[in-house]
Amino acid sequence: MSLKDRRLVRPATLVALLVAAWALPYGLGGYAIHVVDIALVFALLAIGMGLAMGIAGQINLAQIAFFGVGAYTTAILTTHNGLGFWPAAALAVVAAALIGLLVAIPALRMQSHYLGIVTLGLALGFINWTTNAGLAGGADGISAIPVPPMFGVDLSSEYLYYYLEVVVFAAALAFGLFVVRTSLGRRMRAMRDDPLAAGAIGAEIPLLRMTAFLLSSLYGGVAGVLYAGLIRFVAPDTFNIANMFLLLAMVVIGGRQSLVGCVIGAAGLSLVREQLVDYPTYAQLGFGVVVVLMVVFAPTGLAGIPARVRGVLERRRGSSERAALRPFQPYEAAERAGEEDGPPMLEVREVSKHFRGLRALKDVSLTVNPGEIRGIVGPNGSGKTTLFNVVSGFYRASGGRIALAGRTVSGVRPYRLSLLGLARTFQNLRLFADLTVKDNVLVALDRTRAHAIWRYVLWPVAIWRQEHRLNHQADALLARFGLTEFAGAPPGSLPYGIQRRIEIARAMAGSPRLLLLDEPAAGLNGEEVRQLAEIVRSIRDSGVTVVLIEHNMGLVMSLCERVTVLAGGTVIAEGTPAEVAGDAAVIEAYLGDSAMADLPLPEVTQ
Ligand code: ADP
Ligand code: MG
């Protein structure tokens, strides 16, 4: 298929879908259209759930409660308070969103299965409320919800109601896809893959979690309103745990990481459920079994199968045509005037870090001047990585003070440090596994703050423009690091040396002032180490201060002006590479054996 043909496929598919959606009711009987109308409500719910669970990685078993809040608020406001349908609908969506934010509060502090329990608790609480509260009508529910008025169109007809639903559904799906494919969605996906690494490159994790639940509850609220207008009757039965698990099954089977997958799952299971309506117990059991099988054998669901097949085929085709890592194109050297007069780029003053009984850092002090490449060496377990973790805000120091370019930053969160100009890499590589290489870089390039999400609703054009700009920057950055060929690949499929380089590119994407590299040469071959030295030097020449933890002494010797030696959590020596290499305490710490003292610092392999 030529490129031009491919470009025509999308609009053609869209037109075909629109025509099919328009024509569908003509071929359906009264009951069938009812099933389709309900399926559309579930599809909306599934999109919301997919956004929280699949995209943002936040377990959300409260979706059925968001749905219920939307439906019940509409019912109560129209029947008890005499509000018109649409004003009630607007308030219902707001109510669902508020409940969504309420659920998000525990999500700020806890993760995974705990979050599952909390959200499930909320769903159960809601079910309890509907069955017991007088306002909710108890087990009888609330009937006589008015037909939504719509410019004289009779929406009591389930055929005509279908068109209302299709319009809302299309808009909701388009908005969801827009979110997923742009700045906010990319960050949420990064948070799902590795919240620590995402925080280290500027993603405001707590706010992102809240946003995920907010989005989820908005979709739940809208689905609730549509349901109330369709059935015009609400009762506790609709919002029970069985339906919550049906929804979960839809999302897992369809493919939670893909909104289209969620829709397919919702549509598919809605139809299957109709077929099995006379065997509810077996149906539940069947859904359960299928969900378990999916989780084990196809965790990305039906929607993930094409990508998996493609992955297998590509691996079969083999490494023979593996693209080569292109040479790095050096940065332009920056002027280095006046740096000496300013404050140190990094100042660590008597910092300690205790893990229960273990004192990983004891009164560590060091000062790194702007434009320096500082080496940090020391035997395994001497506290080097812990020092980075404290400096980059992952751990709170047990004592001491840290300043970045003269500004005290002790106890500041990683994302704020990233915005202040700190970037780091990780000893054990923390790339976002389910994002492409380009997306990995894009997350870090994107410096918009979470509160700018209002633009998604009020001014999406700004988001488009920003995407365009970021894309150019990402292409340029990948080209600089010789990674253009791998832009579309998942990082896990690439050789180790390339992954290390992607991590440096990602760290540089945030335009840092201070770059912390934790064993960047680990696992690299000789040629790759040589290229790494060139990259680090160019980064420094561009005006970035570099602190480098490294076991490869050749690299440390050739790159660093000064070296700080840690052993047992304290600084035992500091000086030029030659000075520390001759230091008796250093040799002692490394070898514990003076017989080998005539060697320069030995290479210790991990
Ligand atoms: P290095 O990077 O120099 O090899 P680390 O900083 O990783 O050493 O570890 C220093 C010491 O702190 C080790 O004894 C390690 O077991 C301990 N340590 C590091 N992180 C933690 C943690 N999160 N909890 C408990 N102990 C830790
Ligand atoms: Mg380490």
XYZ file of C-alpha atoms and ligand atoms in Angstrom:
634
model
C 0.000 0.000 0.000
C 1.454 3.356 -0.959
C 1.693 6.216 1.477
C -1.071 8.077 -0.348
C -3.391 5.073 -0.157
C -2.676 4.751 3.519
C -3.501 8.373 4.127
C -6.885 7.819 2.486
C -7.700 4.785 4.616
C -8.474 6.784 7.750
C -11.030 9.190 6.307
C -12.540 6.311 4.348
C -12.898 4.213 7.513
C -14.409 7.171 9.305
C -16.998 7.772 6.577
C -17.847 4.077 6.482
C -18.305 4.044 10.267
C -20.523 7.125 10.153
C -22.699 5.639 7.417
C -22.924 2.352 9.319
C -23.820 4.185 12.552
C -26.503 6.171 10.752
C -27.981 3.142 8.979
C -27.817 0.705 11.900
C -31.275 1.383 13.430
C -32.990 0.730 10.085
C -32.052 -2.907 10.268
C -32.922 -3.473 13.920
C -36.079 -4.490 15.737
C -37.388 -2.800 18.884
C -35.511 -5.021 21.305
C -32.296 -5.003 19.330
C -32.129 -1.219 19.330
C -32.621 -1.282 23.093
C -29.620 -3.598 23.405
C -27.566 -1.275 21.203
C -28.590 1.768 23.272
C -27.453 0.034 26.460
C -24.231 -1.091 24.788
C -23.423 2.532 23.961
C -23.845 3.478 27.618
C -21.458 0.684 28.584
C -19.037 1.794 25.886
C -18.874 5.250 27.472
C -18.272 3.693 30.872
C -15.567 1.468 29.427
C -13.755 4.409 27.831
C -13.689 6.175 31.202
C -12.460 3.075 32.930
C -9.857 2.492 30.230
C -8.509 5.998 30.751
C -7.987 5.433 34.469
C -6.904 1.780 34.420
C -5.337 1.197 31.046
C -3.863 4.580 30.253
C -3.045 5.948 33.704
C -2.602 2.580 35.449
C -4.901 3.429 38.372
C -7.133 0.566 39.437
C -10.654 1.918 39.401
C -13.479 -0.289 40.588
C -15.670 2.711 41.389
C -16.728 3.340 37.807
C -20.130 1.804 38.459
C -20.599 4.290 41.320
C -19.689 7.265 39.091
C -22.245 5.887 36.649
C -24.798 5.587 39.443
C -24.145 9.079 40.757
C -24.780 10.460 37.262
C -28.012 8.507 36.857
C -29.365 9.014 40.384
C -28.559 12.735 40.474
C -30.446 13.186 37.216
C -33.345 11.159 38.606
C -33.491 12.975 41.933
C -33.132 16.485 40.544
C -35.777 15.963 37.857
C -38.352 14.122 39.992
C -37.841 15.568 43.502
C -36.628 19.048 42.657
C -38.516 19.589 39.427
C -35.423 20.616 37.460
C -35.494 20.285 33.689
C -33.659 17.250 32.293
C -30.653 19.059 30.860
C -29.907 21.330 33.850
C -30.199 18.238 36.033
C -27.903 16.396 33.625
C -25.247 19.099 33.860
C -25.348 19.004 37.669
C -25.252 15.203 37.590
C -22.004 15.226 35.626
C -20.562 17.729 38.097
C -21.653 15.509 40.999
C -19.973 12.479 39.411
C -16.797 14.506 38.886
C -16.790 15.559 42.534
C -17.103 11.943 43.636
C -14.289 11.146 41.219
C -12.041 13.691 42.917
C -13.042 12.297 46.305
C -11.872 8.830 45.261
C -8.674 10.344 43.933
C -7.666 11.562 47.385
C -6.683 8.097 48.643
C -5.131 7.488 45.226
C -2.631 10.225 45.992
C -1.163 8.099 48.732
C -1.684 4.504 47.758
C -1.236 2.232 44.825
C -2.441 -0.885 43.052
C -4.307 -3.387 45.188
C -4.996 -0.908 47.983
C -6.524 1.415 45.463
C -8.593 -1.510 44.207
C -9.940 -2.050 47.711
C -10.711 1.627 48.276
C -12.508 2.059 44.975
C -14.397 -1.198 45.457
C -15.394 0.061 48.912
C -16.792 3.196 47.358
C -18.796 1.166 44.862
C -20.219 -0.980 47.694
C -20.990 2.108 49.742
C -22.893 3.559 46.842
C -24.900 0.374 46.339
C -25.771 0.456 50.026
C -26.888 4.027 49.784
C -29.145 3.356 46.801
C -30.865 0.435 48.511
C -31.333 2.156 51.865
C -31.702 5.892 51.386
C -35.221 7.306 51.179
C -34.045 9.922 48.721
C -32.916 7.188 46.330
C -36.247 5.369 46.568
C -34.778 2.215 48.143
C -35.132 -1.050 46.262
C -37.946 0.399 44.138
C -35.673 3.064 42.742
C -36.949 6.233 41.112
C -39.297 6.187 38.151
C -40.981 8.822 35.982
C -37.799 10.592 34.942
C -38.915 12.994 32.183
C -38.066 12.445 28.528
C -35.128 14.708 27.627
C -36.474 17.563 25.457
C -34.575 18.010 22.159
C -35.981 20.640 19.773
C -39.206 18.730 19.297
C -37.479 15.395 18.546
C -39.284 12.669 20.470
C -36.495 11.044 22.464
C -38.894 8.579 24.065
C -38.310 6.583 20.893
C -35.327 4.352 21.463
C -34.532 4.686 17.767
C -34.195 8.450 17.976
C -32.450 8.244 21.342
C -29.836 6.111 19.634
C -28.777 9.074 17.508
C -28.351 11.286 20.564
C -26.196 8.582 22.122
C -24.105 8.116 18.994
C -23.319 11.834 18.866
C -22.319 11.936 22.542
C -20.368 8.706 22.195
C -18.467 9.903 19.118
C -17.552 13.166 20.830
C -16.495 11.338 23.999
C -14.380 8.827 22.094
C -12.760 11.560 20.010
C -11.933 13.533 23.149
C -10.555 10.428 24.850
C -8.333 9.606 21.882
C -7.188 13.223 21.747
C -6.183 13.033 25.402
C -4.403 9.695 25.000
C -2.373 10.769 21.985
C -1.251 14.130 23.279
C 0.617 15.578 26.226
C -1.703 14.539 29.061
C -2.213 10.978 27.838
C 1.477 10.473 27.202
C 2.261 11.518 30.744
C -0.419 9.278 32.154
C 1.000 6.361 30.182
C 4.475 7.195 31.428
C 3.141 7.283 34.989
C 1.547 3.874 34.432
C 4.821 2.360 33.200
C 7.100 3.891 35.844
C 5.845 6.585 38.221
C 9.323 7.182 39.672
C 10.940 7.812 36.324
C 7.957 9.918 35.233
C 8.320 12.067 38.347
C 12.025 12.453 37.683
C 11.317 14.055 34.316
C 8.715 16.487 35.560
C 5.372 14.643 35.634
C 3.311 15.797 38.610
C 2.247 12.356 39.700
C -0.385 13.267 42.339
C -2.154 15.677 40.016
C -1.984 13.189 37.174
C -3.620 10.541 39.341
C -6.390 12.967 40.243
C -6.856 13.823 36.586
C -7.186 10.149 35.734
C -10.012 9.702 38.228
C -11.600 12.971 37.181
C -11.683 11.853 33.548
C -13.007 8.455 34.514
C -15.797 9.949 36.601
C -16.761 12.423 33.875
C -17.333 9.543 31.479
C -19.217 7.706 34.231
C -21.387 10.762 34.869
C -22.226 11.283 31.207
C -23.077 7.590 30.838
C -25.334 7.871 33.906
C -27.210 10.819 32.441
C -27.728 9.022 29.133
C -28.910 5.927 30.957
C -31.409 7.928 33.032
C -32.783 9.588 29.917
C -33.010 6.286 28.068
C -34.645 4.051 30.678
C -36.241 6.927 32.684
C -36.054 4.717 35.744
C -33.184 3.982 38.093
C -32.909 1.162 40.646
C -30.016 -0.311 42.675
C -29.853 -3.429 40.485
C -28.195 -1.611 37.609
C -25.290 -0.427 39.728
C -24.409 -3.663 41.461
C -21.090 -5.432 41.714
C -22.008 -7.926 39.007
C -22.218 -5.068 36.534
C -18.993 -3.599 37.871
C -17.272 -6.860 37.028
C -18.974 -7.011 33.662
C -17.489 -3.593 32.978
C -14.100 -4.750 34.181
C -14.361 -7.753 31.864
C -15.203 -5.470 28.935
C -12.130 -3.355 29.546
C -9.742 -6.247 30.166
C -10.972 -8.378 27.264
C -11.156 -5.478 24.814
C -7.757 -4.162 25.835
C -7.429 -1.581 28.536
C -4.531 0.264 26.953
C -6.616 1.097 23.907
C -9.824 3.114 24.088
C -11.036 1.525 20.869
C -10.336 -1.840 22.495
C -12.486 -0.838 25.466
C -15.320 0.066 23.084
C -14.969 -3.244 21.247
C -15.005 -5.084 24.576
C -18.112 -3.188 25.674
C -19.943 -3.862 22.431
C -18.906 -7.513 22.333
C -19.793 -8.370 25.906
C -23.082 -6.442 25.715
C -24.116 -8.733 22.878
C -22.813 -11.873 24.570
C -24.621 -10.928 27.757
C -27.896 -10.721 25.814
C -27.341 -14.216 24.463
C -26.712 -15.522 27.969
C -29.478 -13.601 29.702
C -31.241 -16.819 30.728
C -28.089 -18.236 32.320
C -26.816 -15.423 34.538
C -24.723 -17.643 36.830
C -22.924 -19.350 33.976
C -22.461 -16.023 32.263
C -20.726 -14.555 35.334
C -18.544 -17.620 35.636
C -17.733 -17.528 31.939
C -16.763 -13.860 32.023
C -14.555 -14.544 35.032
C -12.746 -17.391 33.298
C -12.234 -15.381 30.119
C -10.890 -12.420 32.118
C -8.382 -14.621 33.920
C -7.284 -16.209 30.645
C -6.896 -12.780 29.073
C -4.872 -11.422 31.972
C -2.526 -14.401 31.758
C -2.204 -14.893 28.004
C -3.102 -11.539 26.440
C -2.722 -8.796 29.034
C -3.189 -6.140 26.388
C -6.532 -7.669 25.390
C -8.005 -8.076 21.912
C -6.778 -4.637 20.893
C -3.207 -5.582 21.753
C -3.133 -8.725 19.609
C -2.131 -7.046 16.296
C 0.844 -5.344 17.957
C 1.906 -8.616 19.604
C 1.714 -10.472 16.316
C 3.721 -7.722 14.643
C 6.300 -7.914 17.437
C 6.688 -11.677 17.036
C 7.021 -11.373 13.254
C 9.627 -8.649 13.578
C 11.639 -10.689 16.044
C 11.427 -13.641 13.628
C 12.752 -11.537 10.804
C 15.662 -11.256 13.114
C 18.504 -9.039 14.051
C 20.117 -9.170 10.599
C 18.358 -5.995 9.543
C 18.607 -4.301 12.912
C 19.173 -0.613 12.313
C 22.496 0.742 13.446
C 23.063 3.331 16.116
C 24.050 6.485 14.275
C 26.869 8.675 15.546
C 26.084 11.324 18.114
C 26.053 14.892 16.811
C 27.715 17.120 19.388
C 25.917 20.047 21.008
C 27.057 23.535 20.257
C 29.534 24.663 22.861
C 28.175 27.320 25.178
C 30.021 30.378 26.405
C 31.440 29.696 29.824
C 31.787 33.202 31.160
C 31.200 34.191 34.746
C 30.396 30.691 35.961
C 33.153 30.708 38.514
C 31.588 33.636 40.374
C 28.154 32.059 40.777
C 27.055 29.626 43.483
C 28.032 25.957 43.135
C 25.718 23.983 40.872
C 25.305 21.315 43.531
C 26.094 21.620 47.169
C 25.603 18.669 49.501
C 26.193 19.517 53.168
C 26.494 16.788 55.778
C 23.710 14.749 54.280
C 22.753 11.511 56.011
C 20.322 8.837 54.980
C 19.226 6.032 57.276
C 17.203 3.009 56.282
C 15.964 1.818 59.632
C 19.191 0.618 61.236
C 21.324 0.961 58.141
C 23.205 4.224 57.695
C 23.609 4.375 53.935
C 24.990 7.927 54.007
C 26.823 9.526 56.913
C 27.436 13.275 56.807
C 28.315 13.337 53.139
C 29.459 16.716 51.832
C 30.474 17.652 48.336
C 30.451 20.720 46.144
C 30.195 20.565 42.361
C 30.951 23.728 40.440
C 29.151 24.773 37.271
C 30.646 23.253 34.147
C 32.371 20.458 36.032
C 32.257 16.732 35.319
C 32.452 15.159 38.758
C 33.110 11.495 39.176
C 31.717 9.526 42.094
C 33.307 6.171 42.705
C 33.276 3.638 45.474
C 32.721 -0.066 46.085
C 29.252 -1.562 45.651
C 26.938 -0.626 48.479
C 28.914 2.461 49.436
C 25.892 4.743 49.027
C 26.456 6.267 45.587
C 22.999 5.581 44.222
C 21.474 6.563 47.565
C 23.217 9.919 47.241
C 21.620 10.413 43.799
C 18.259 9.341 45.163
C 18.491 11.917 47.922
C 19.705 14.676 45.613
C 16.977 13.991 43.050
C 14.251 14.001 45.700
C 13.404 10.277 45.647
C 14.476 9.880 49.251
C 14.178 12.471 51.952
C 17.516 12.942 53.668
C 17.640 12.037 57.358
C 19.784 15.110 57.924
C 21.778 17.773 56.137
C 21.144 20.259 53.396
C 21.179 20.177 49.600
C 21.333 23.235 47.365
C 20.924 23.414 43.613
C 22.525 26.497 42.069
C 22.362 28.269 45.405
C 18.772 27.332 46.172
C 18.019 24.992 49.055
C 16.112 22.019 47.704
C 16.123 19.555 50.604
C 12.815 17.690 50.659
C 11.646 19.073 47.305
C 9.717 16.589 45.163
C 11.380 15.045 42.077
C 9.069 16.711 39.562
C 9.823 20.138 41.027
C 13.550 19.415 40.946
C 13.169 18.460 37.320
C 11.526 21.801 36.617
C 14.393 23.480 38.482
C 16.876 21.944 36.076
C 17.879 18.585 37.532
C 17.887 15.449 35.390
C 19.100 11.949 36.094
C 19.459 8.473 34.682
C 19.129 5.215 36.580
C 21.567 2.452 37.306
C 18.997 -0.155 36.263
C 17.484 1.715 33.302
C 13.980 3.006 33.850
C 12.611 3.628 30.384
C 8.848 3.592 29.857
C 8.475 0.096 28.474
C 5.107 0.476 26.743
C 5.918 3.814 25.155
C 7.893 4.149 21.953
C 11.390 5.601 22.084
C 10.046 8.858 20.699
C 7.275 9.000 23.275
C 9.860 8.416 26.005
C 11.640 11.528 24.842
C 8.422 13.464 24.273
C 7.304 13.022 27.874
C 10.499 14.678 29.031
C 10.421 17.450 26.420
C 6.953 18.466 27.496
C 7.320 21.058 30.251
C 3.651 22.046 30.522
C 2.280 21.866 34.013
C -0.635 19.669 34.996
C -2.852 22.640 35.752
C -2.708 23.559 32.073
C -5.159 20.737 31.341
C -8.001 23.260 31.151
C -6.792 23.810 27.622
C -8.043 20.354 26.681
C -11.587 21.583 27.162
C -11.376 25.283 26.436
C -8.647 25.590 23.840
C -7.596 22.313 22.234
C -5.923 24.188 19.373
C -3.149 25.156 21.767
C -2.588 21.475 22.509
C -2.311 20.667 18.810
C 0.190 23.436 18.265
C 2.246 22.279 21.204
C 2.213 18.704 19.879
C 3.523 19.940 16.582
C 6.349 21.826 18.270
C 7.248 18.961 20.597
C 7.336 16.546 17.679
C 9.911 18.661 15.903
C 11.999 18.939 19.053
C 11.809 15.190 19.612
C 12.899 14.447 16.053
C 15.842 16.802 16.430
C 16.862 15.295 19.756
C 16.624 11.720 18.451
C 18.689 12.712 15.428
C 21.326 14.283 17.670
C 21.652 11.083 19.670
C 21.651 8.939 16.531
C 18.380 7.296 17.524
C 16.148 8.279 14.604
C 15.832 4.709 13.364
C 14.462 3.524 16.675
C 11.863 6.274 17.152
C 8.908 3.928 16.790
C 10.343 0.939 18.650
C 9.501 -0.094 22.210
C 12.725 0.425 24.185
C 12.687 -3.111 25.604
C 13.214 -4.540 22.121
C 16.533 -2.713 21.705
C 20.051 -3.709 22.757
C 21.258 -2.509 26.119
C 23.706 0.048 24.768
C 20.968 1.761 22.795
C 18.667 1.814 25.816
C 21.397 3.511 27.853
C 21.711 6.161 25.192
C 17.938 6.675 25.048
C 17.978 7.298 28.768
C 20.607 10.005 28.400
C 18.639 11.552 25.527
C 15.501 11.515 27.675
C 17.337 13.155 30.560
C 18.684 15.846 28.217
C 15.209 16.469 26.779
C 14.308 18.515 29.842
C 17.205 20.937 29.144
C 18.752 20.389 32.581
C 21.478 22.423 34.250
C 22.685 19.483 36.290
C 22.755 15.936 34.957
C 23.253 12.930 37.262
C 24.385 9.761 35.487
C 24.264 6.540 37.503
C 26.713 4.044 36.007
C 26.055 5.016 32.382
C 28.793 2.695 31.086
C 27.529 -0.444 32.831
C 26.986 -3.139 30.222
C 28.476 -1.143 27.339
C 31.163 -2.469 25.020
C 34.451 -0.639 24.408
C 33.268 1.339 21.405
C 30.068 2.314 23.185
C 32.065 3.544 26.189
C 34.189 5.671 23.874
C 31.029 7.201 22.356
C 29.625 7.752 25.832
C 32.690 9.754 26.801
C 32.222 11.916 23.731
C 28.542 12.458 24.561
C 29.203 13.389 28.189
C 31.933 15.812 27.199
C 29.685 17.474 24.639
C 26.867 17.743 27.174
C 29.228 19.464 29.584
C 30.537 21.762 26.846
C 26.952 22.806 26.111
C 26.796 24.244 29.617
C 25.426 21.339 31.674
C 27.157 20.275 34.879
C 27.555 16.498 35.094
C 27.906 14.181 38.078
C 28.801 10.665 37.105
C 28.774 7.494 39.178
C 31.004 5.025 37.441
C 32.916 1.811 37.956
C 34.779 2.061 34.675
C 37.958 3.739 35.872
C 39.262 4.395 32.385
C 36.184 6.493 31.743
C 36.419 8.313 35.073
C 40.089 9.059 34.499
C 39.506 10.475 31.033
C 36.343 12.468 31.802
C 36.430 13.844 35.306
C 38.379 16.777 36.645
C 37.624 15.739 40.189
C 36.562 12.485 41.751
C 34.777 11.911 45.049
C 35.262 8.502 46.618
C 32.551 7.035 48.835
C 32.991 4.032 51.065
C 30.559 2.795 53.672
C 28.424 5.901 53.244
C 31.154 8.463 53.864
C 33.468 10.465 51.636
C 36.921 8.988 52.102
C 38.764 10.971 49.471
C 38.353 13.717 46.933
C 40.701 15.108 44.312
C 41.923 14.666 40.772
C 41.698 11.138 39.408
C 45.443 10.702 39.845
C 45.333 11.919 43.449
C 42.551 9.610 44.565
C 44.035 6.664 42.695
C 47.124 6.973 44.841
C 45.237 7.540 48.092
C 45.912 4.831 50.640
C 42.408 4.921 52.118
C 40.923 4.493 48.669
C 43.083 1.529 47.828
C 42.247 0.050 51.177
C 38.517 0.512 50.613
C 38.606 -1.043 47.189
C 40.911 -3.908 47.853
C 41.291 -4.452 51.525
C 44.512 -5.920 50.231
C 47.634 -3.867 49.829
C 49.226 -6.477 47.626
C 47.356 -4.998 44.681
C 48.098 -1.417 45.565
C 50.253 -0.846 42.522
C 47.171 -0.994 40.311
C 45.227 2.157 39.592
C 41.645 1.887 40.921
C 40.496 -1.521 39.744
C 37.451 -1.981 37.566
C 34.723 -3.468 39.645
C 32.078 -5.077 37.548
C 28.494 -5.263 38.720
P 25.906 1.874 45.565
O 25.080 2.613 44.560
O 27.084 2.649 46.014
O 26.279 0.513 45.098
P 23.543 2.051 47.195
O 23.416 3.518 47.392
O 22.642 1.447 46.210
O 25.055 1.676 46.885
O 23.319 1.326 48.583
C 23.937 1.726 49.771
C 23.389 0.910 50.911
O 22.067 1.335 51.202
C 23.327 -0.582 50.619
O 23.666 -1.269 51.769
C 21.879 -0.797 50.269
O 21.482 -2.091 50.613
C 21.189 0.253 51.132
N 19.943 0.720 50.533
C 19.835 1.413 49.390
N 18.539 1.724 49.127
C 17.817 1.193 50.152
C 16.418 1.159 50.476
N 15.505 1.734 49.684
N 16.047 0.525 51.600
C 16.975 -0.055 52.399
N 18.274 -0.070 52.159
C 18.726 0.548 51.047
Mg 24.464 2.097 42.714
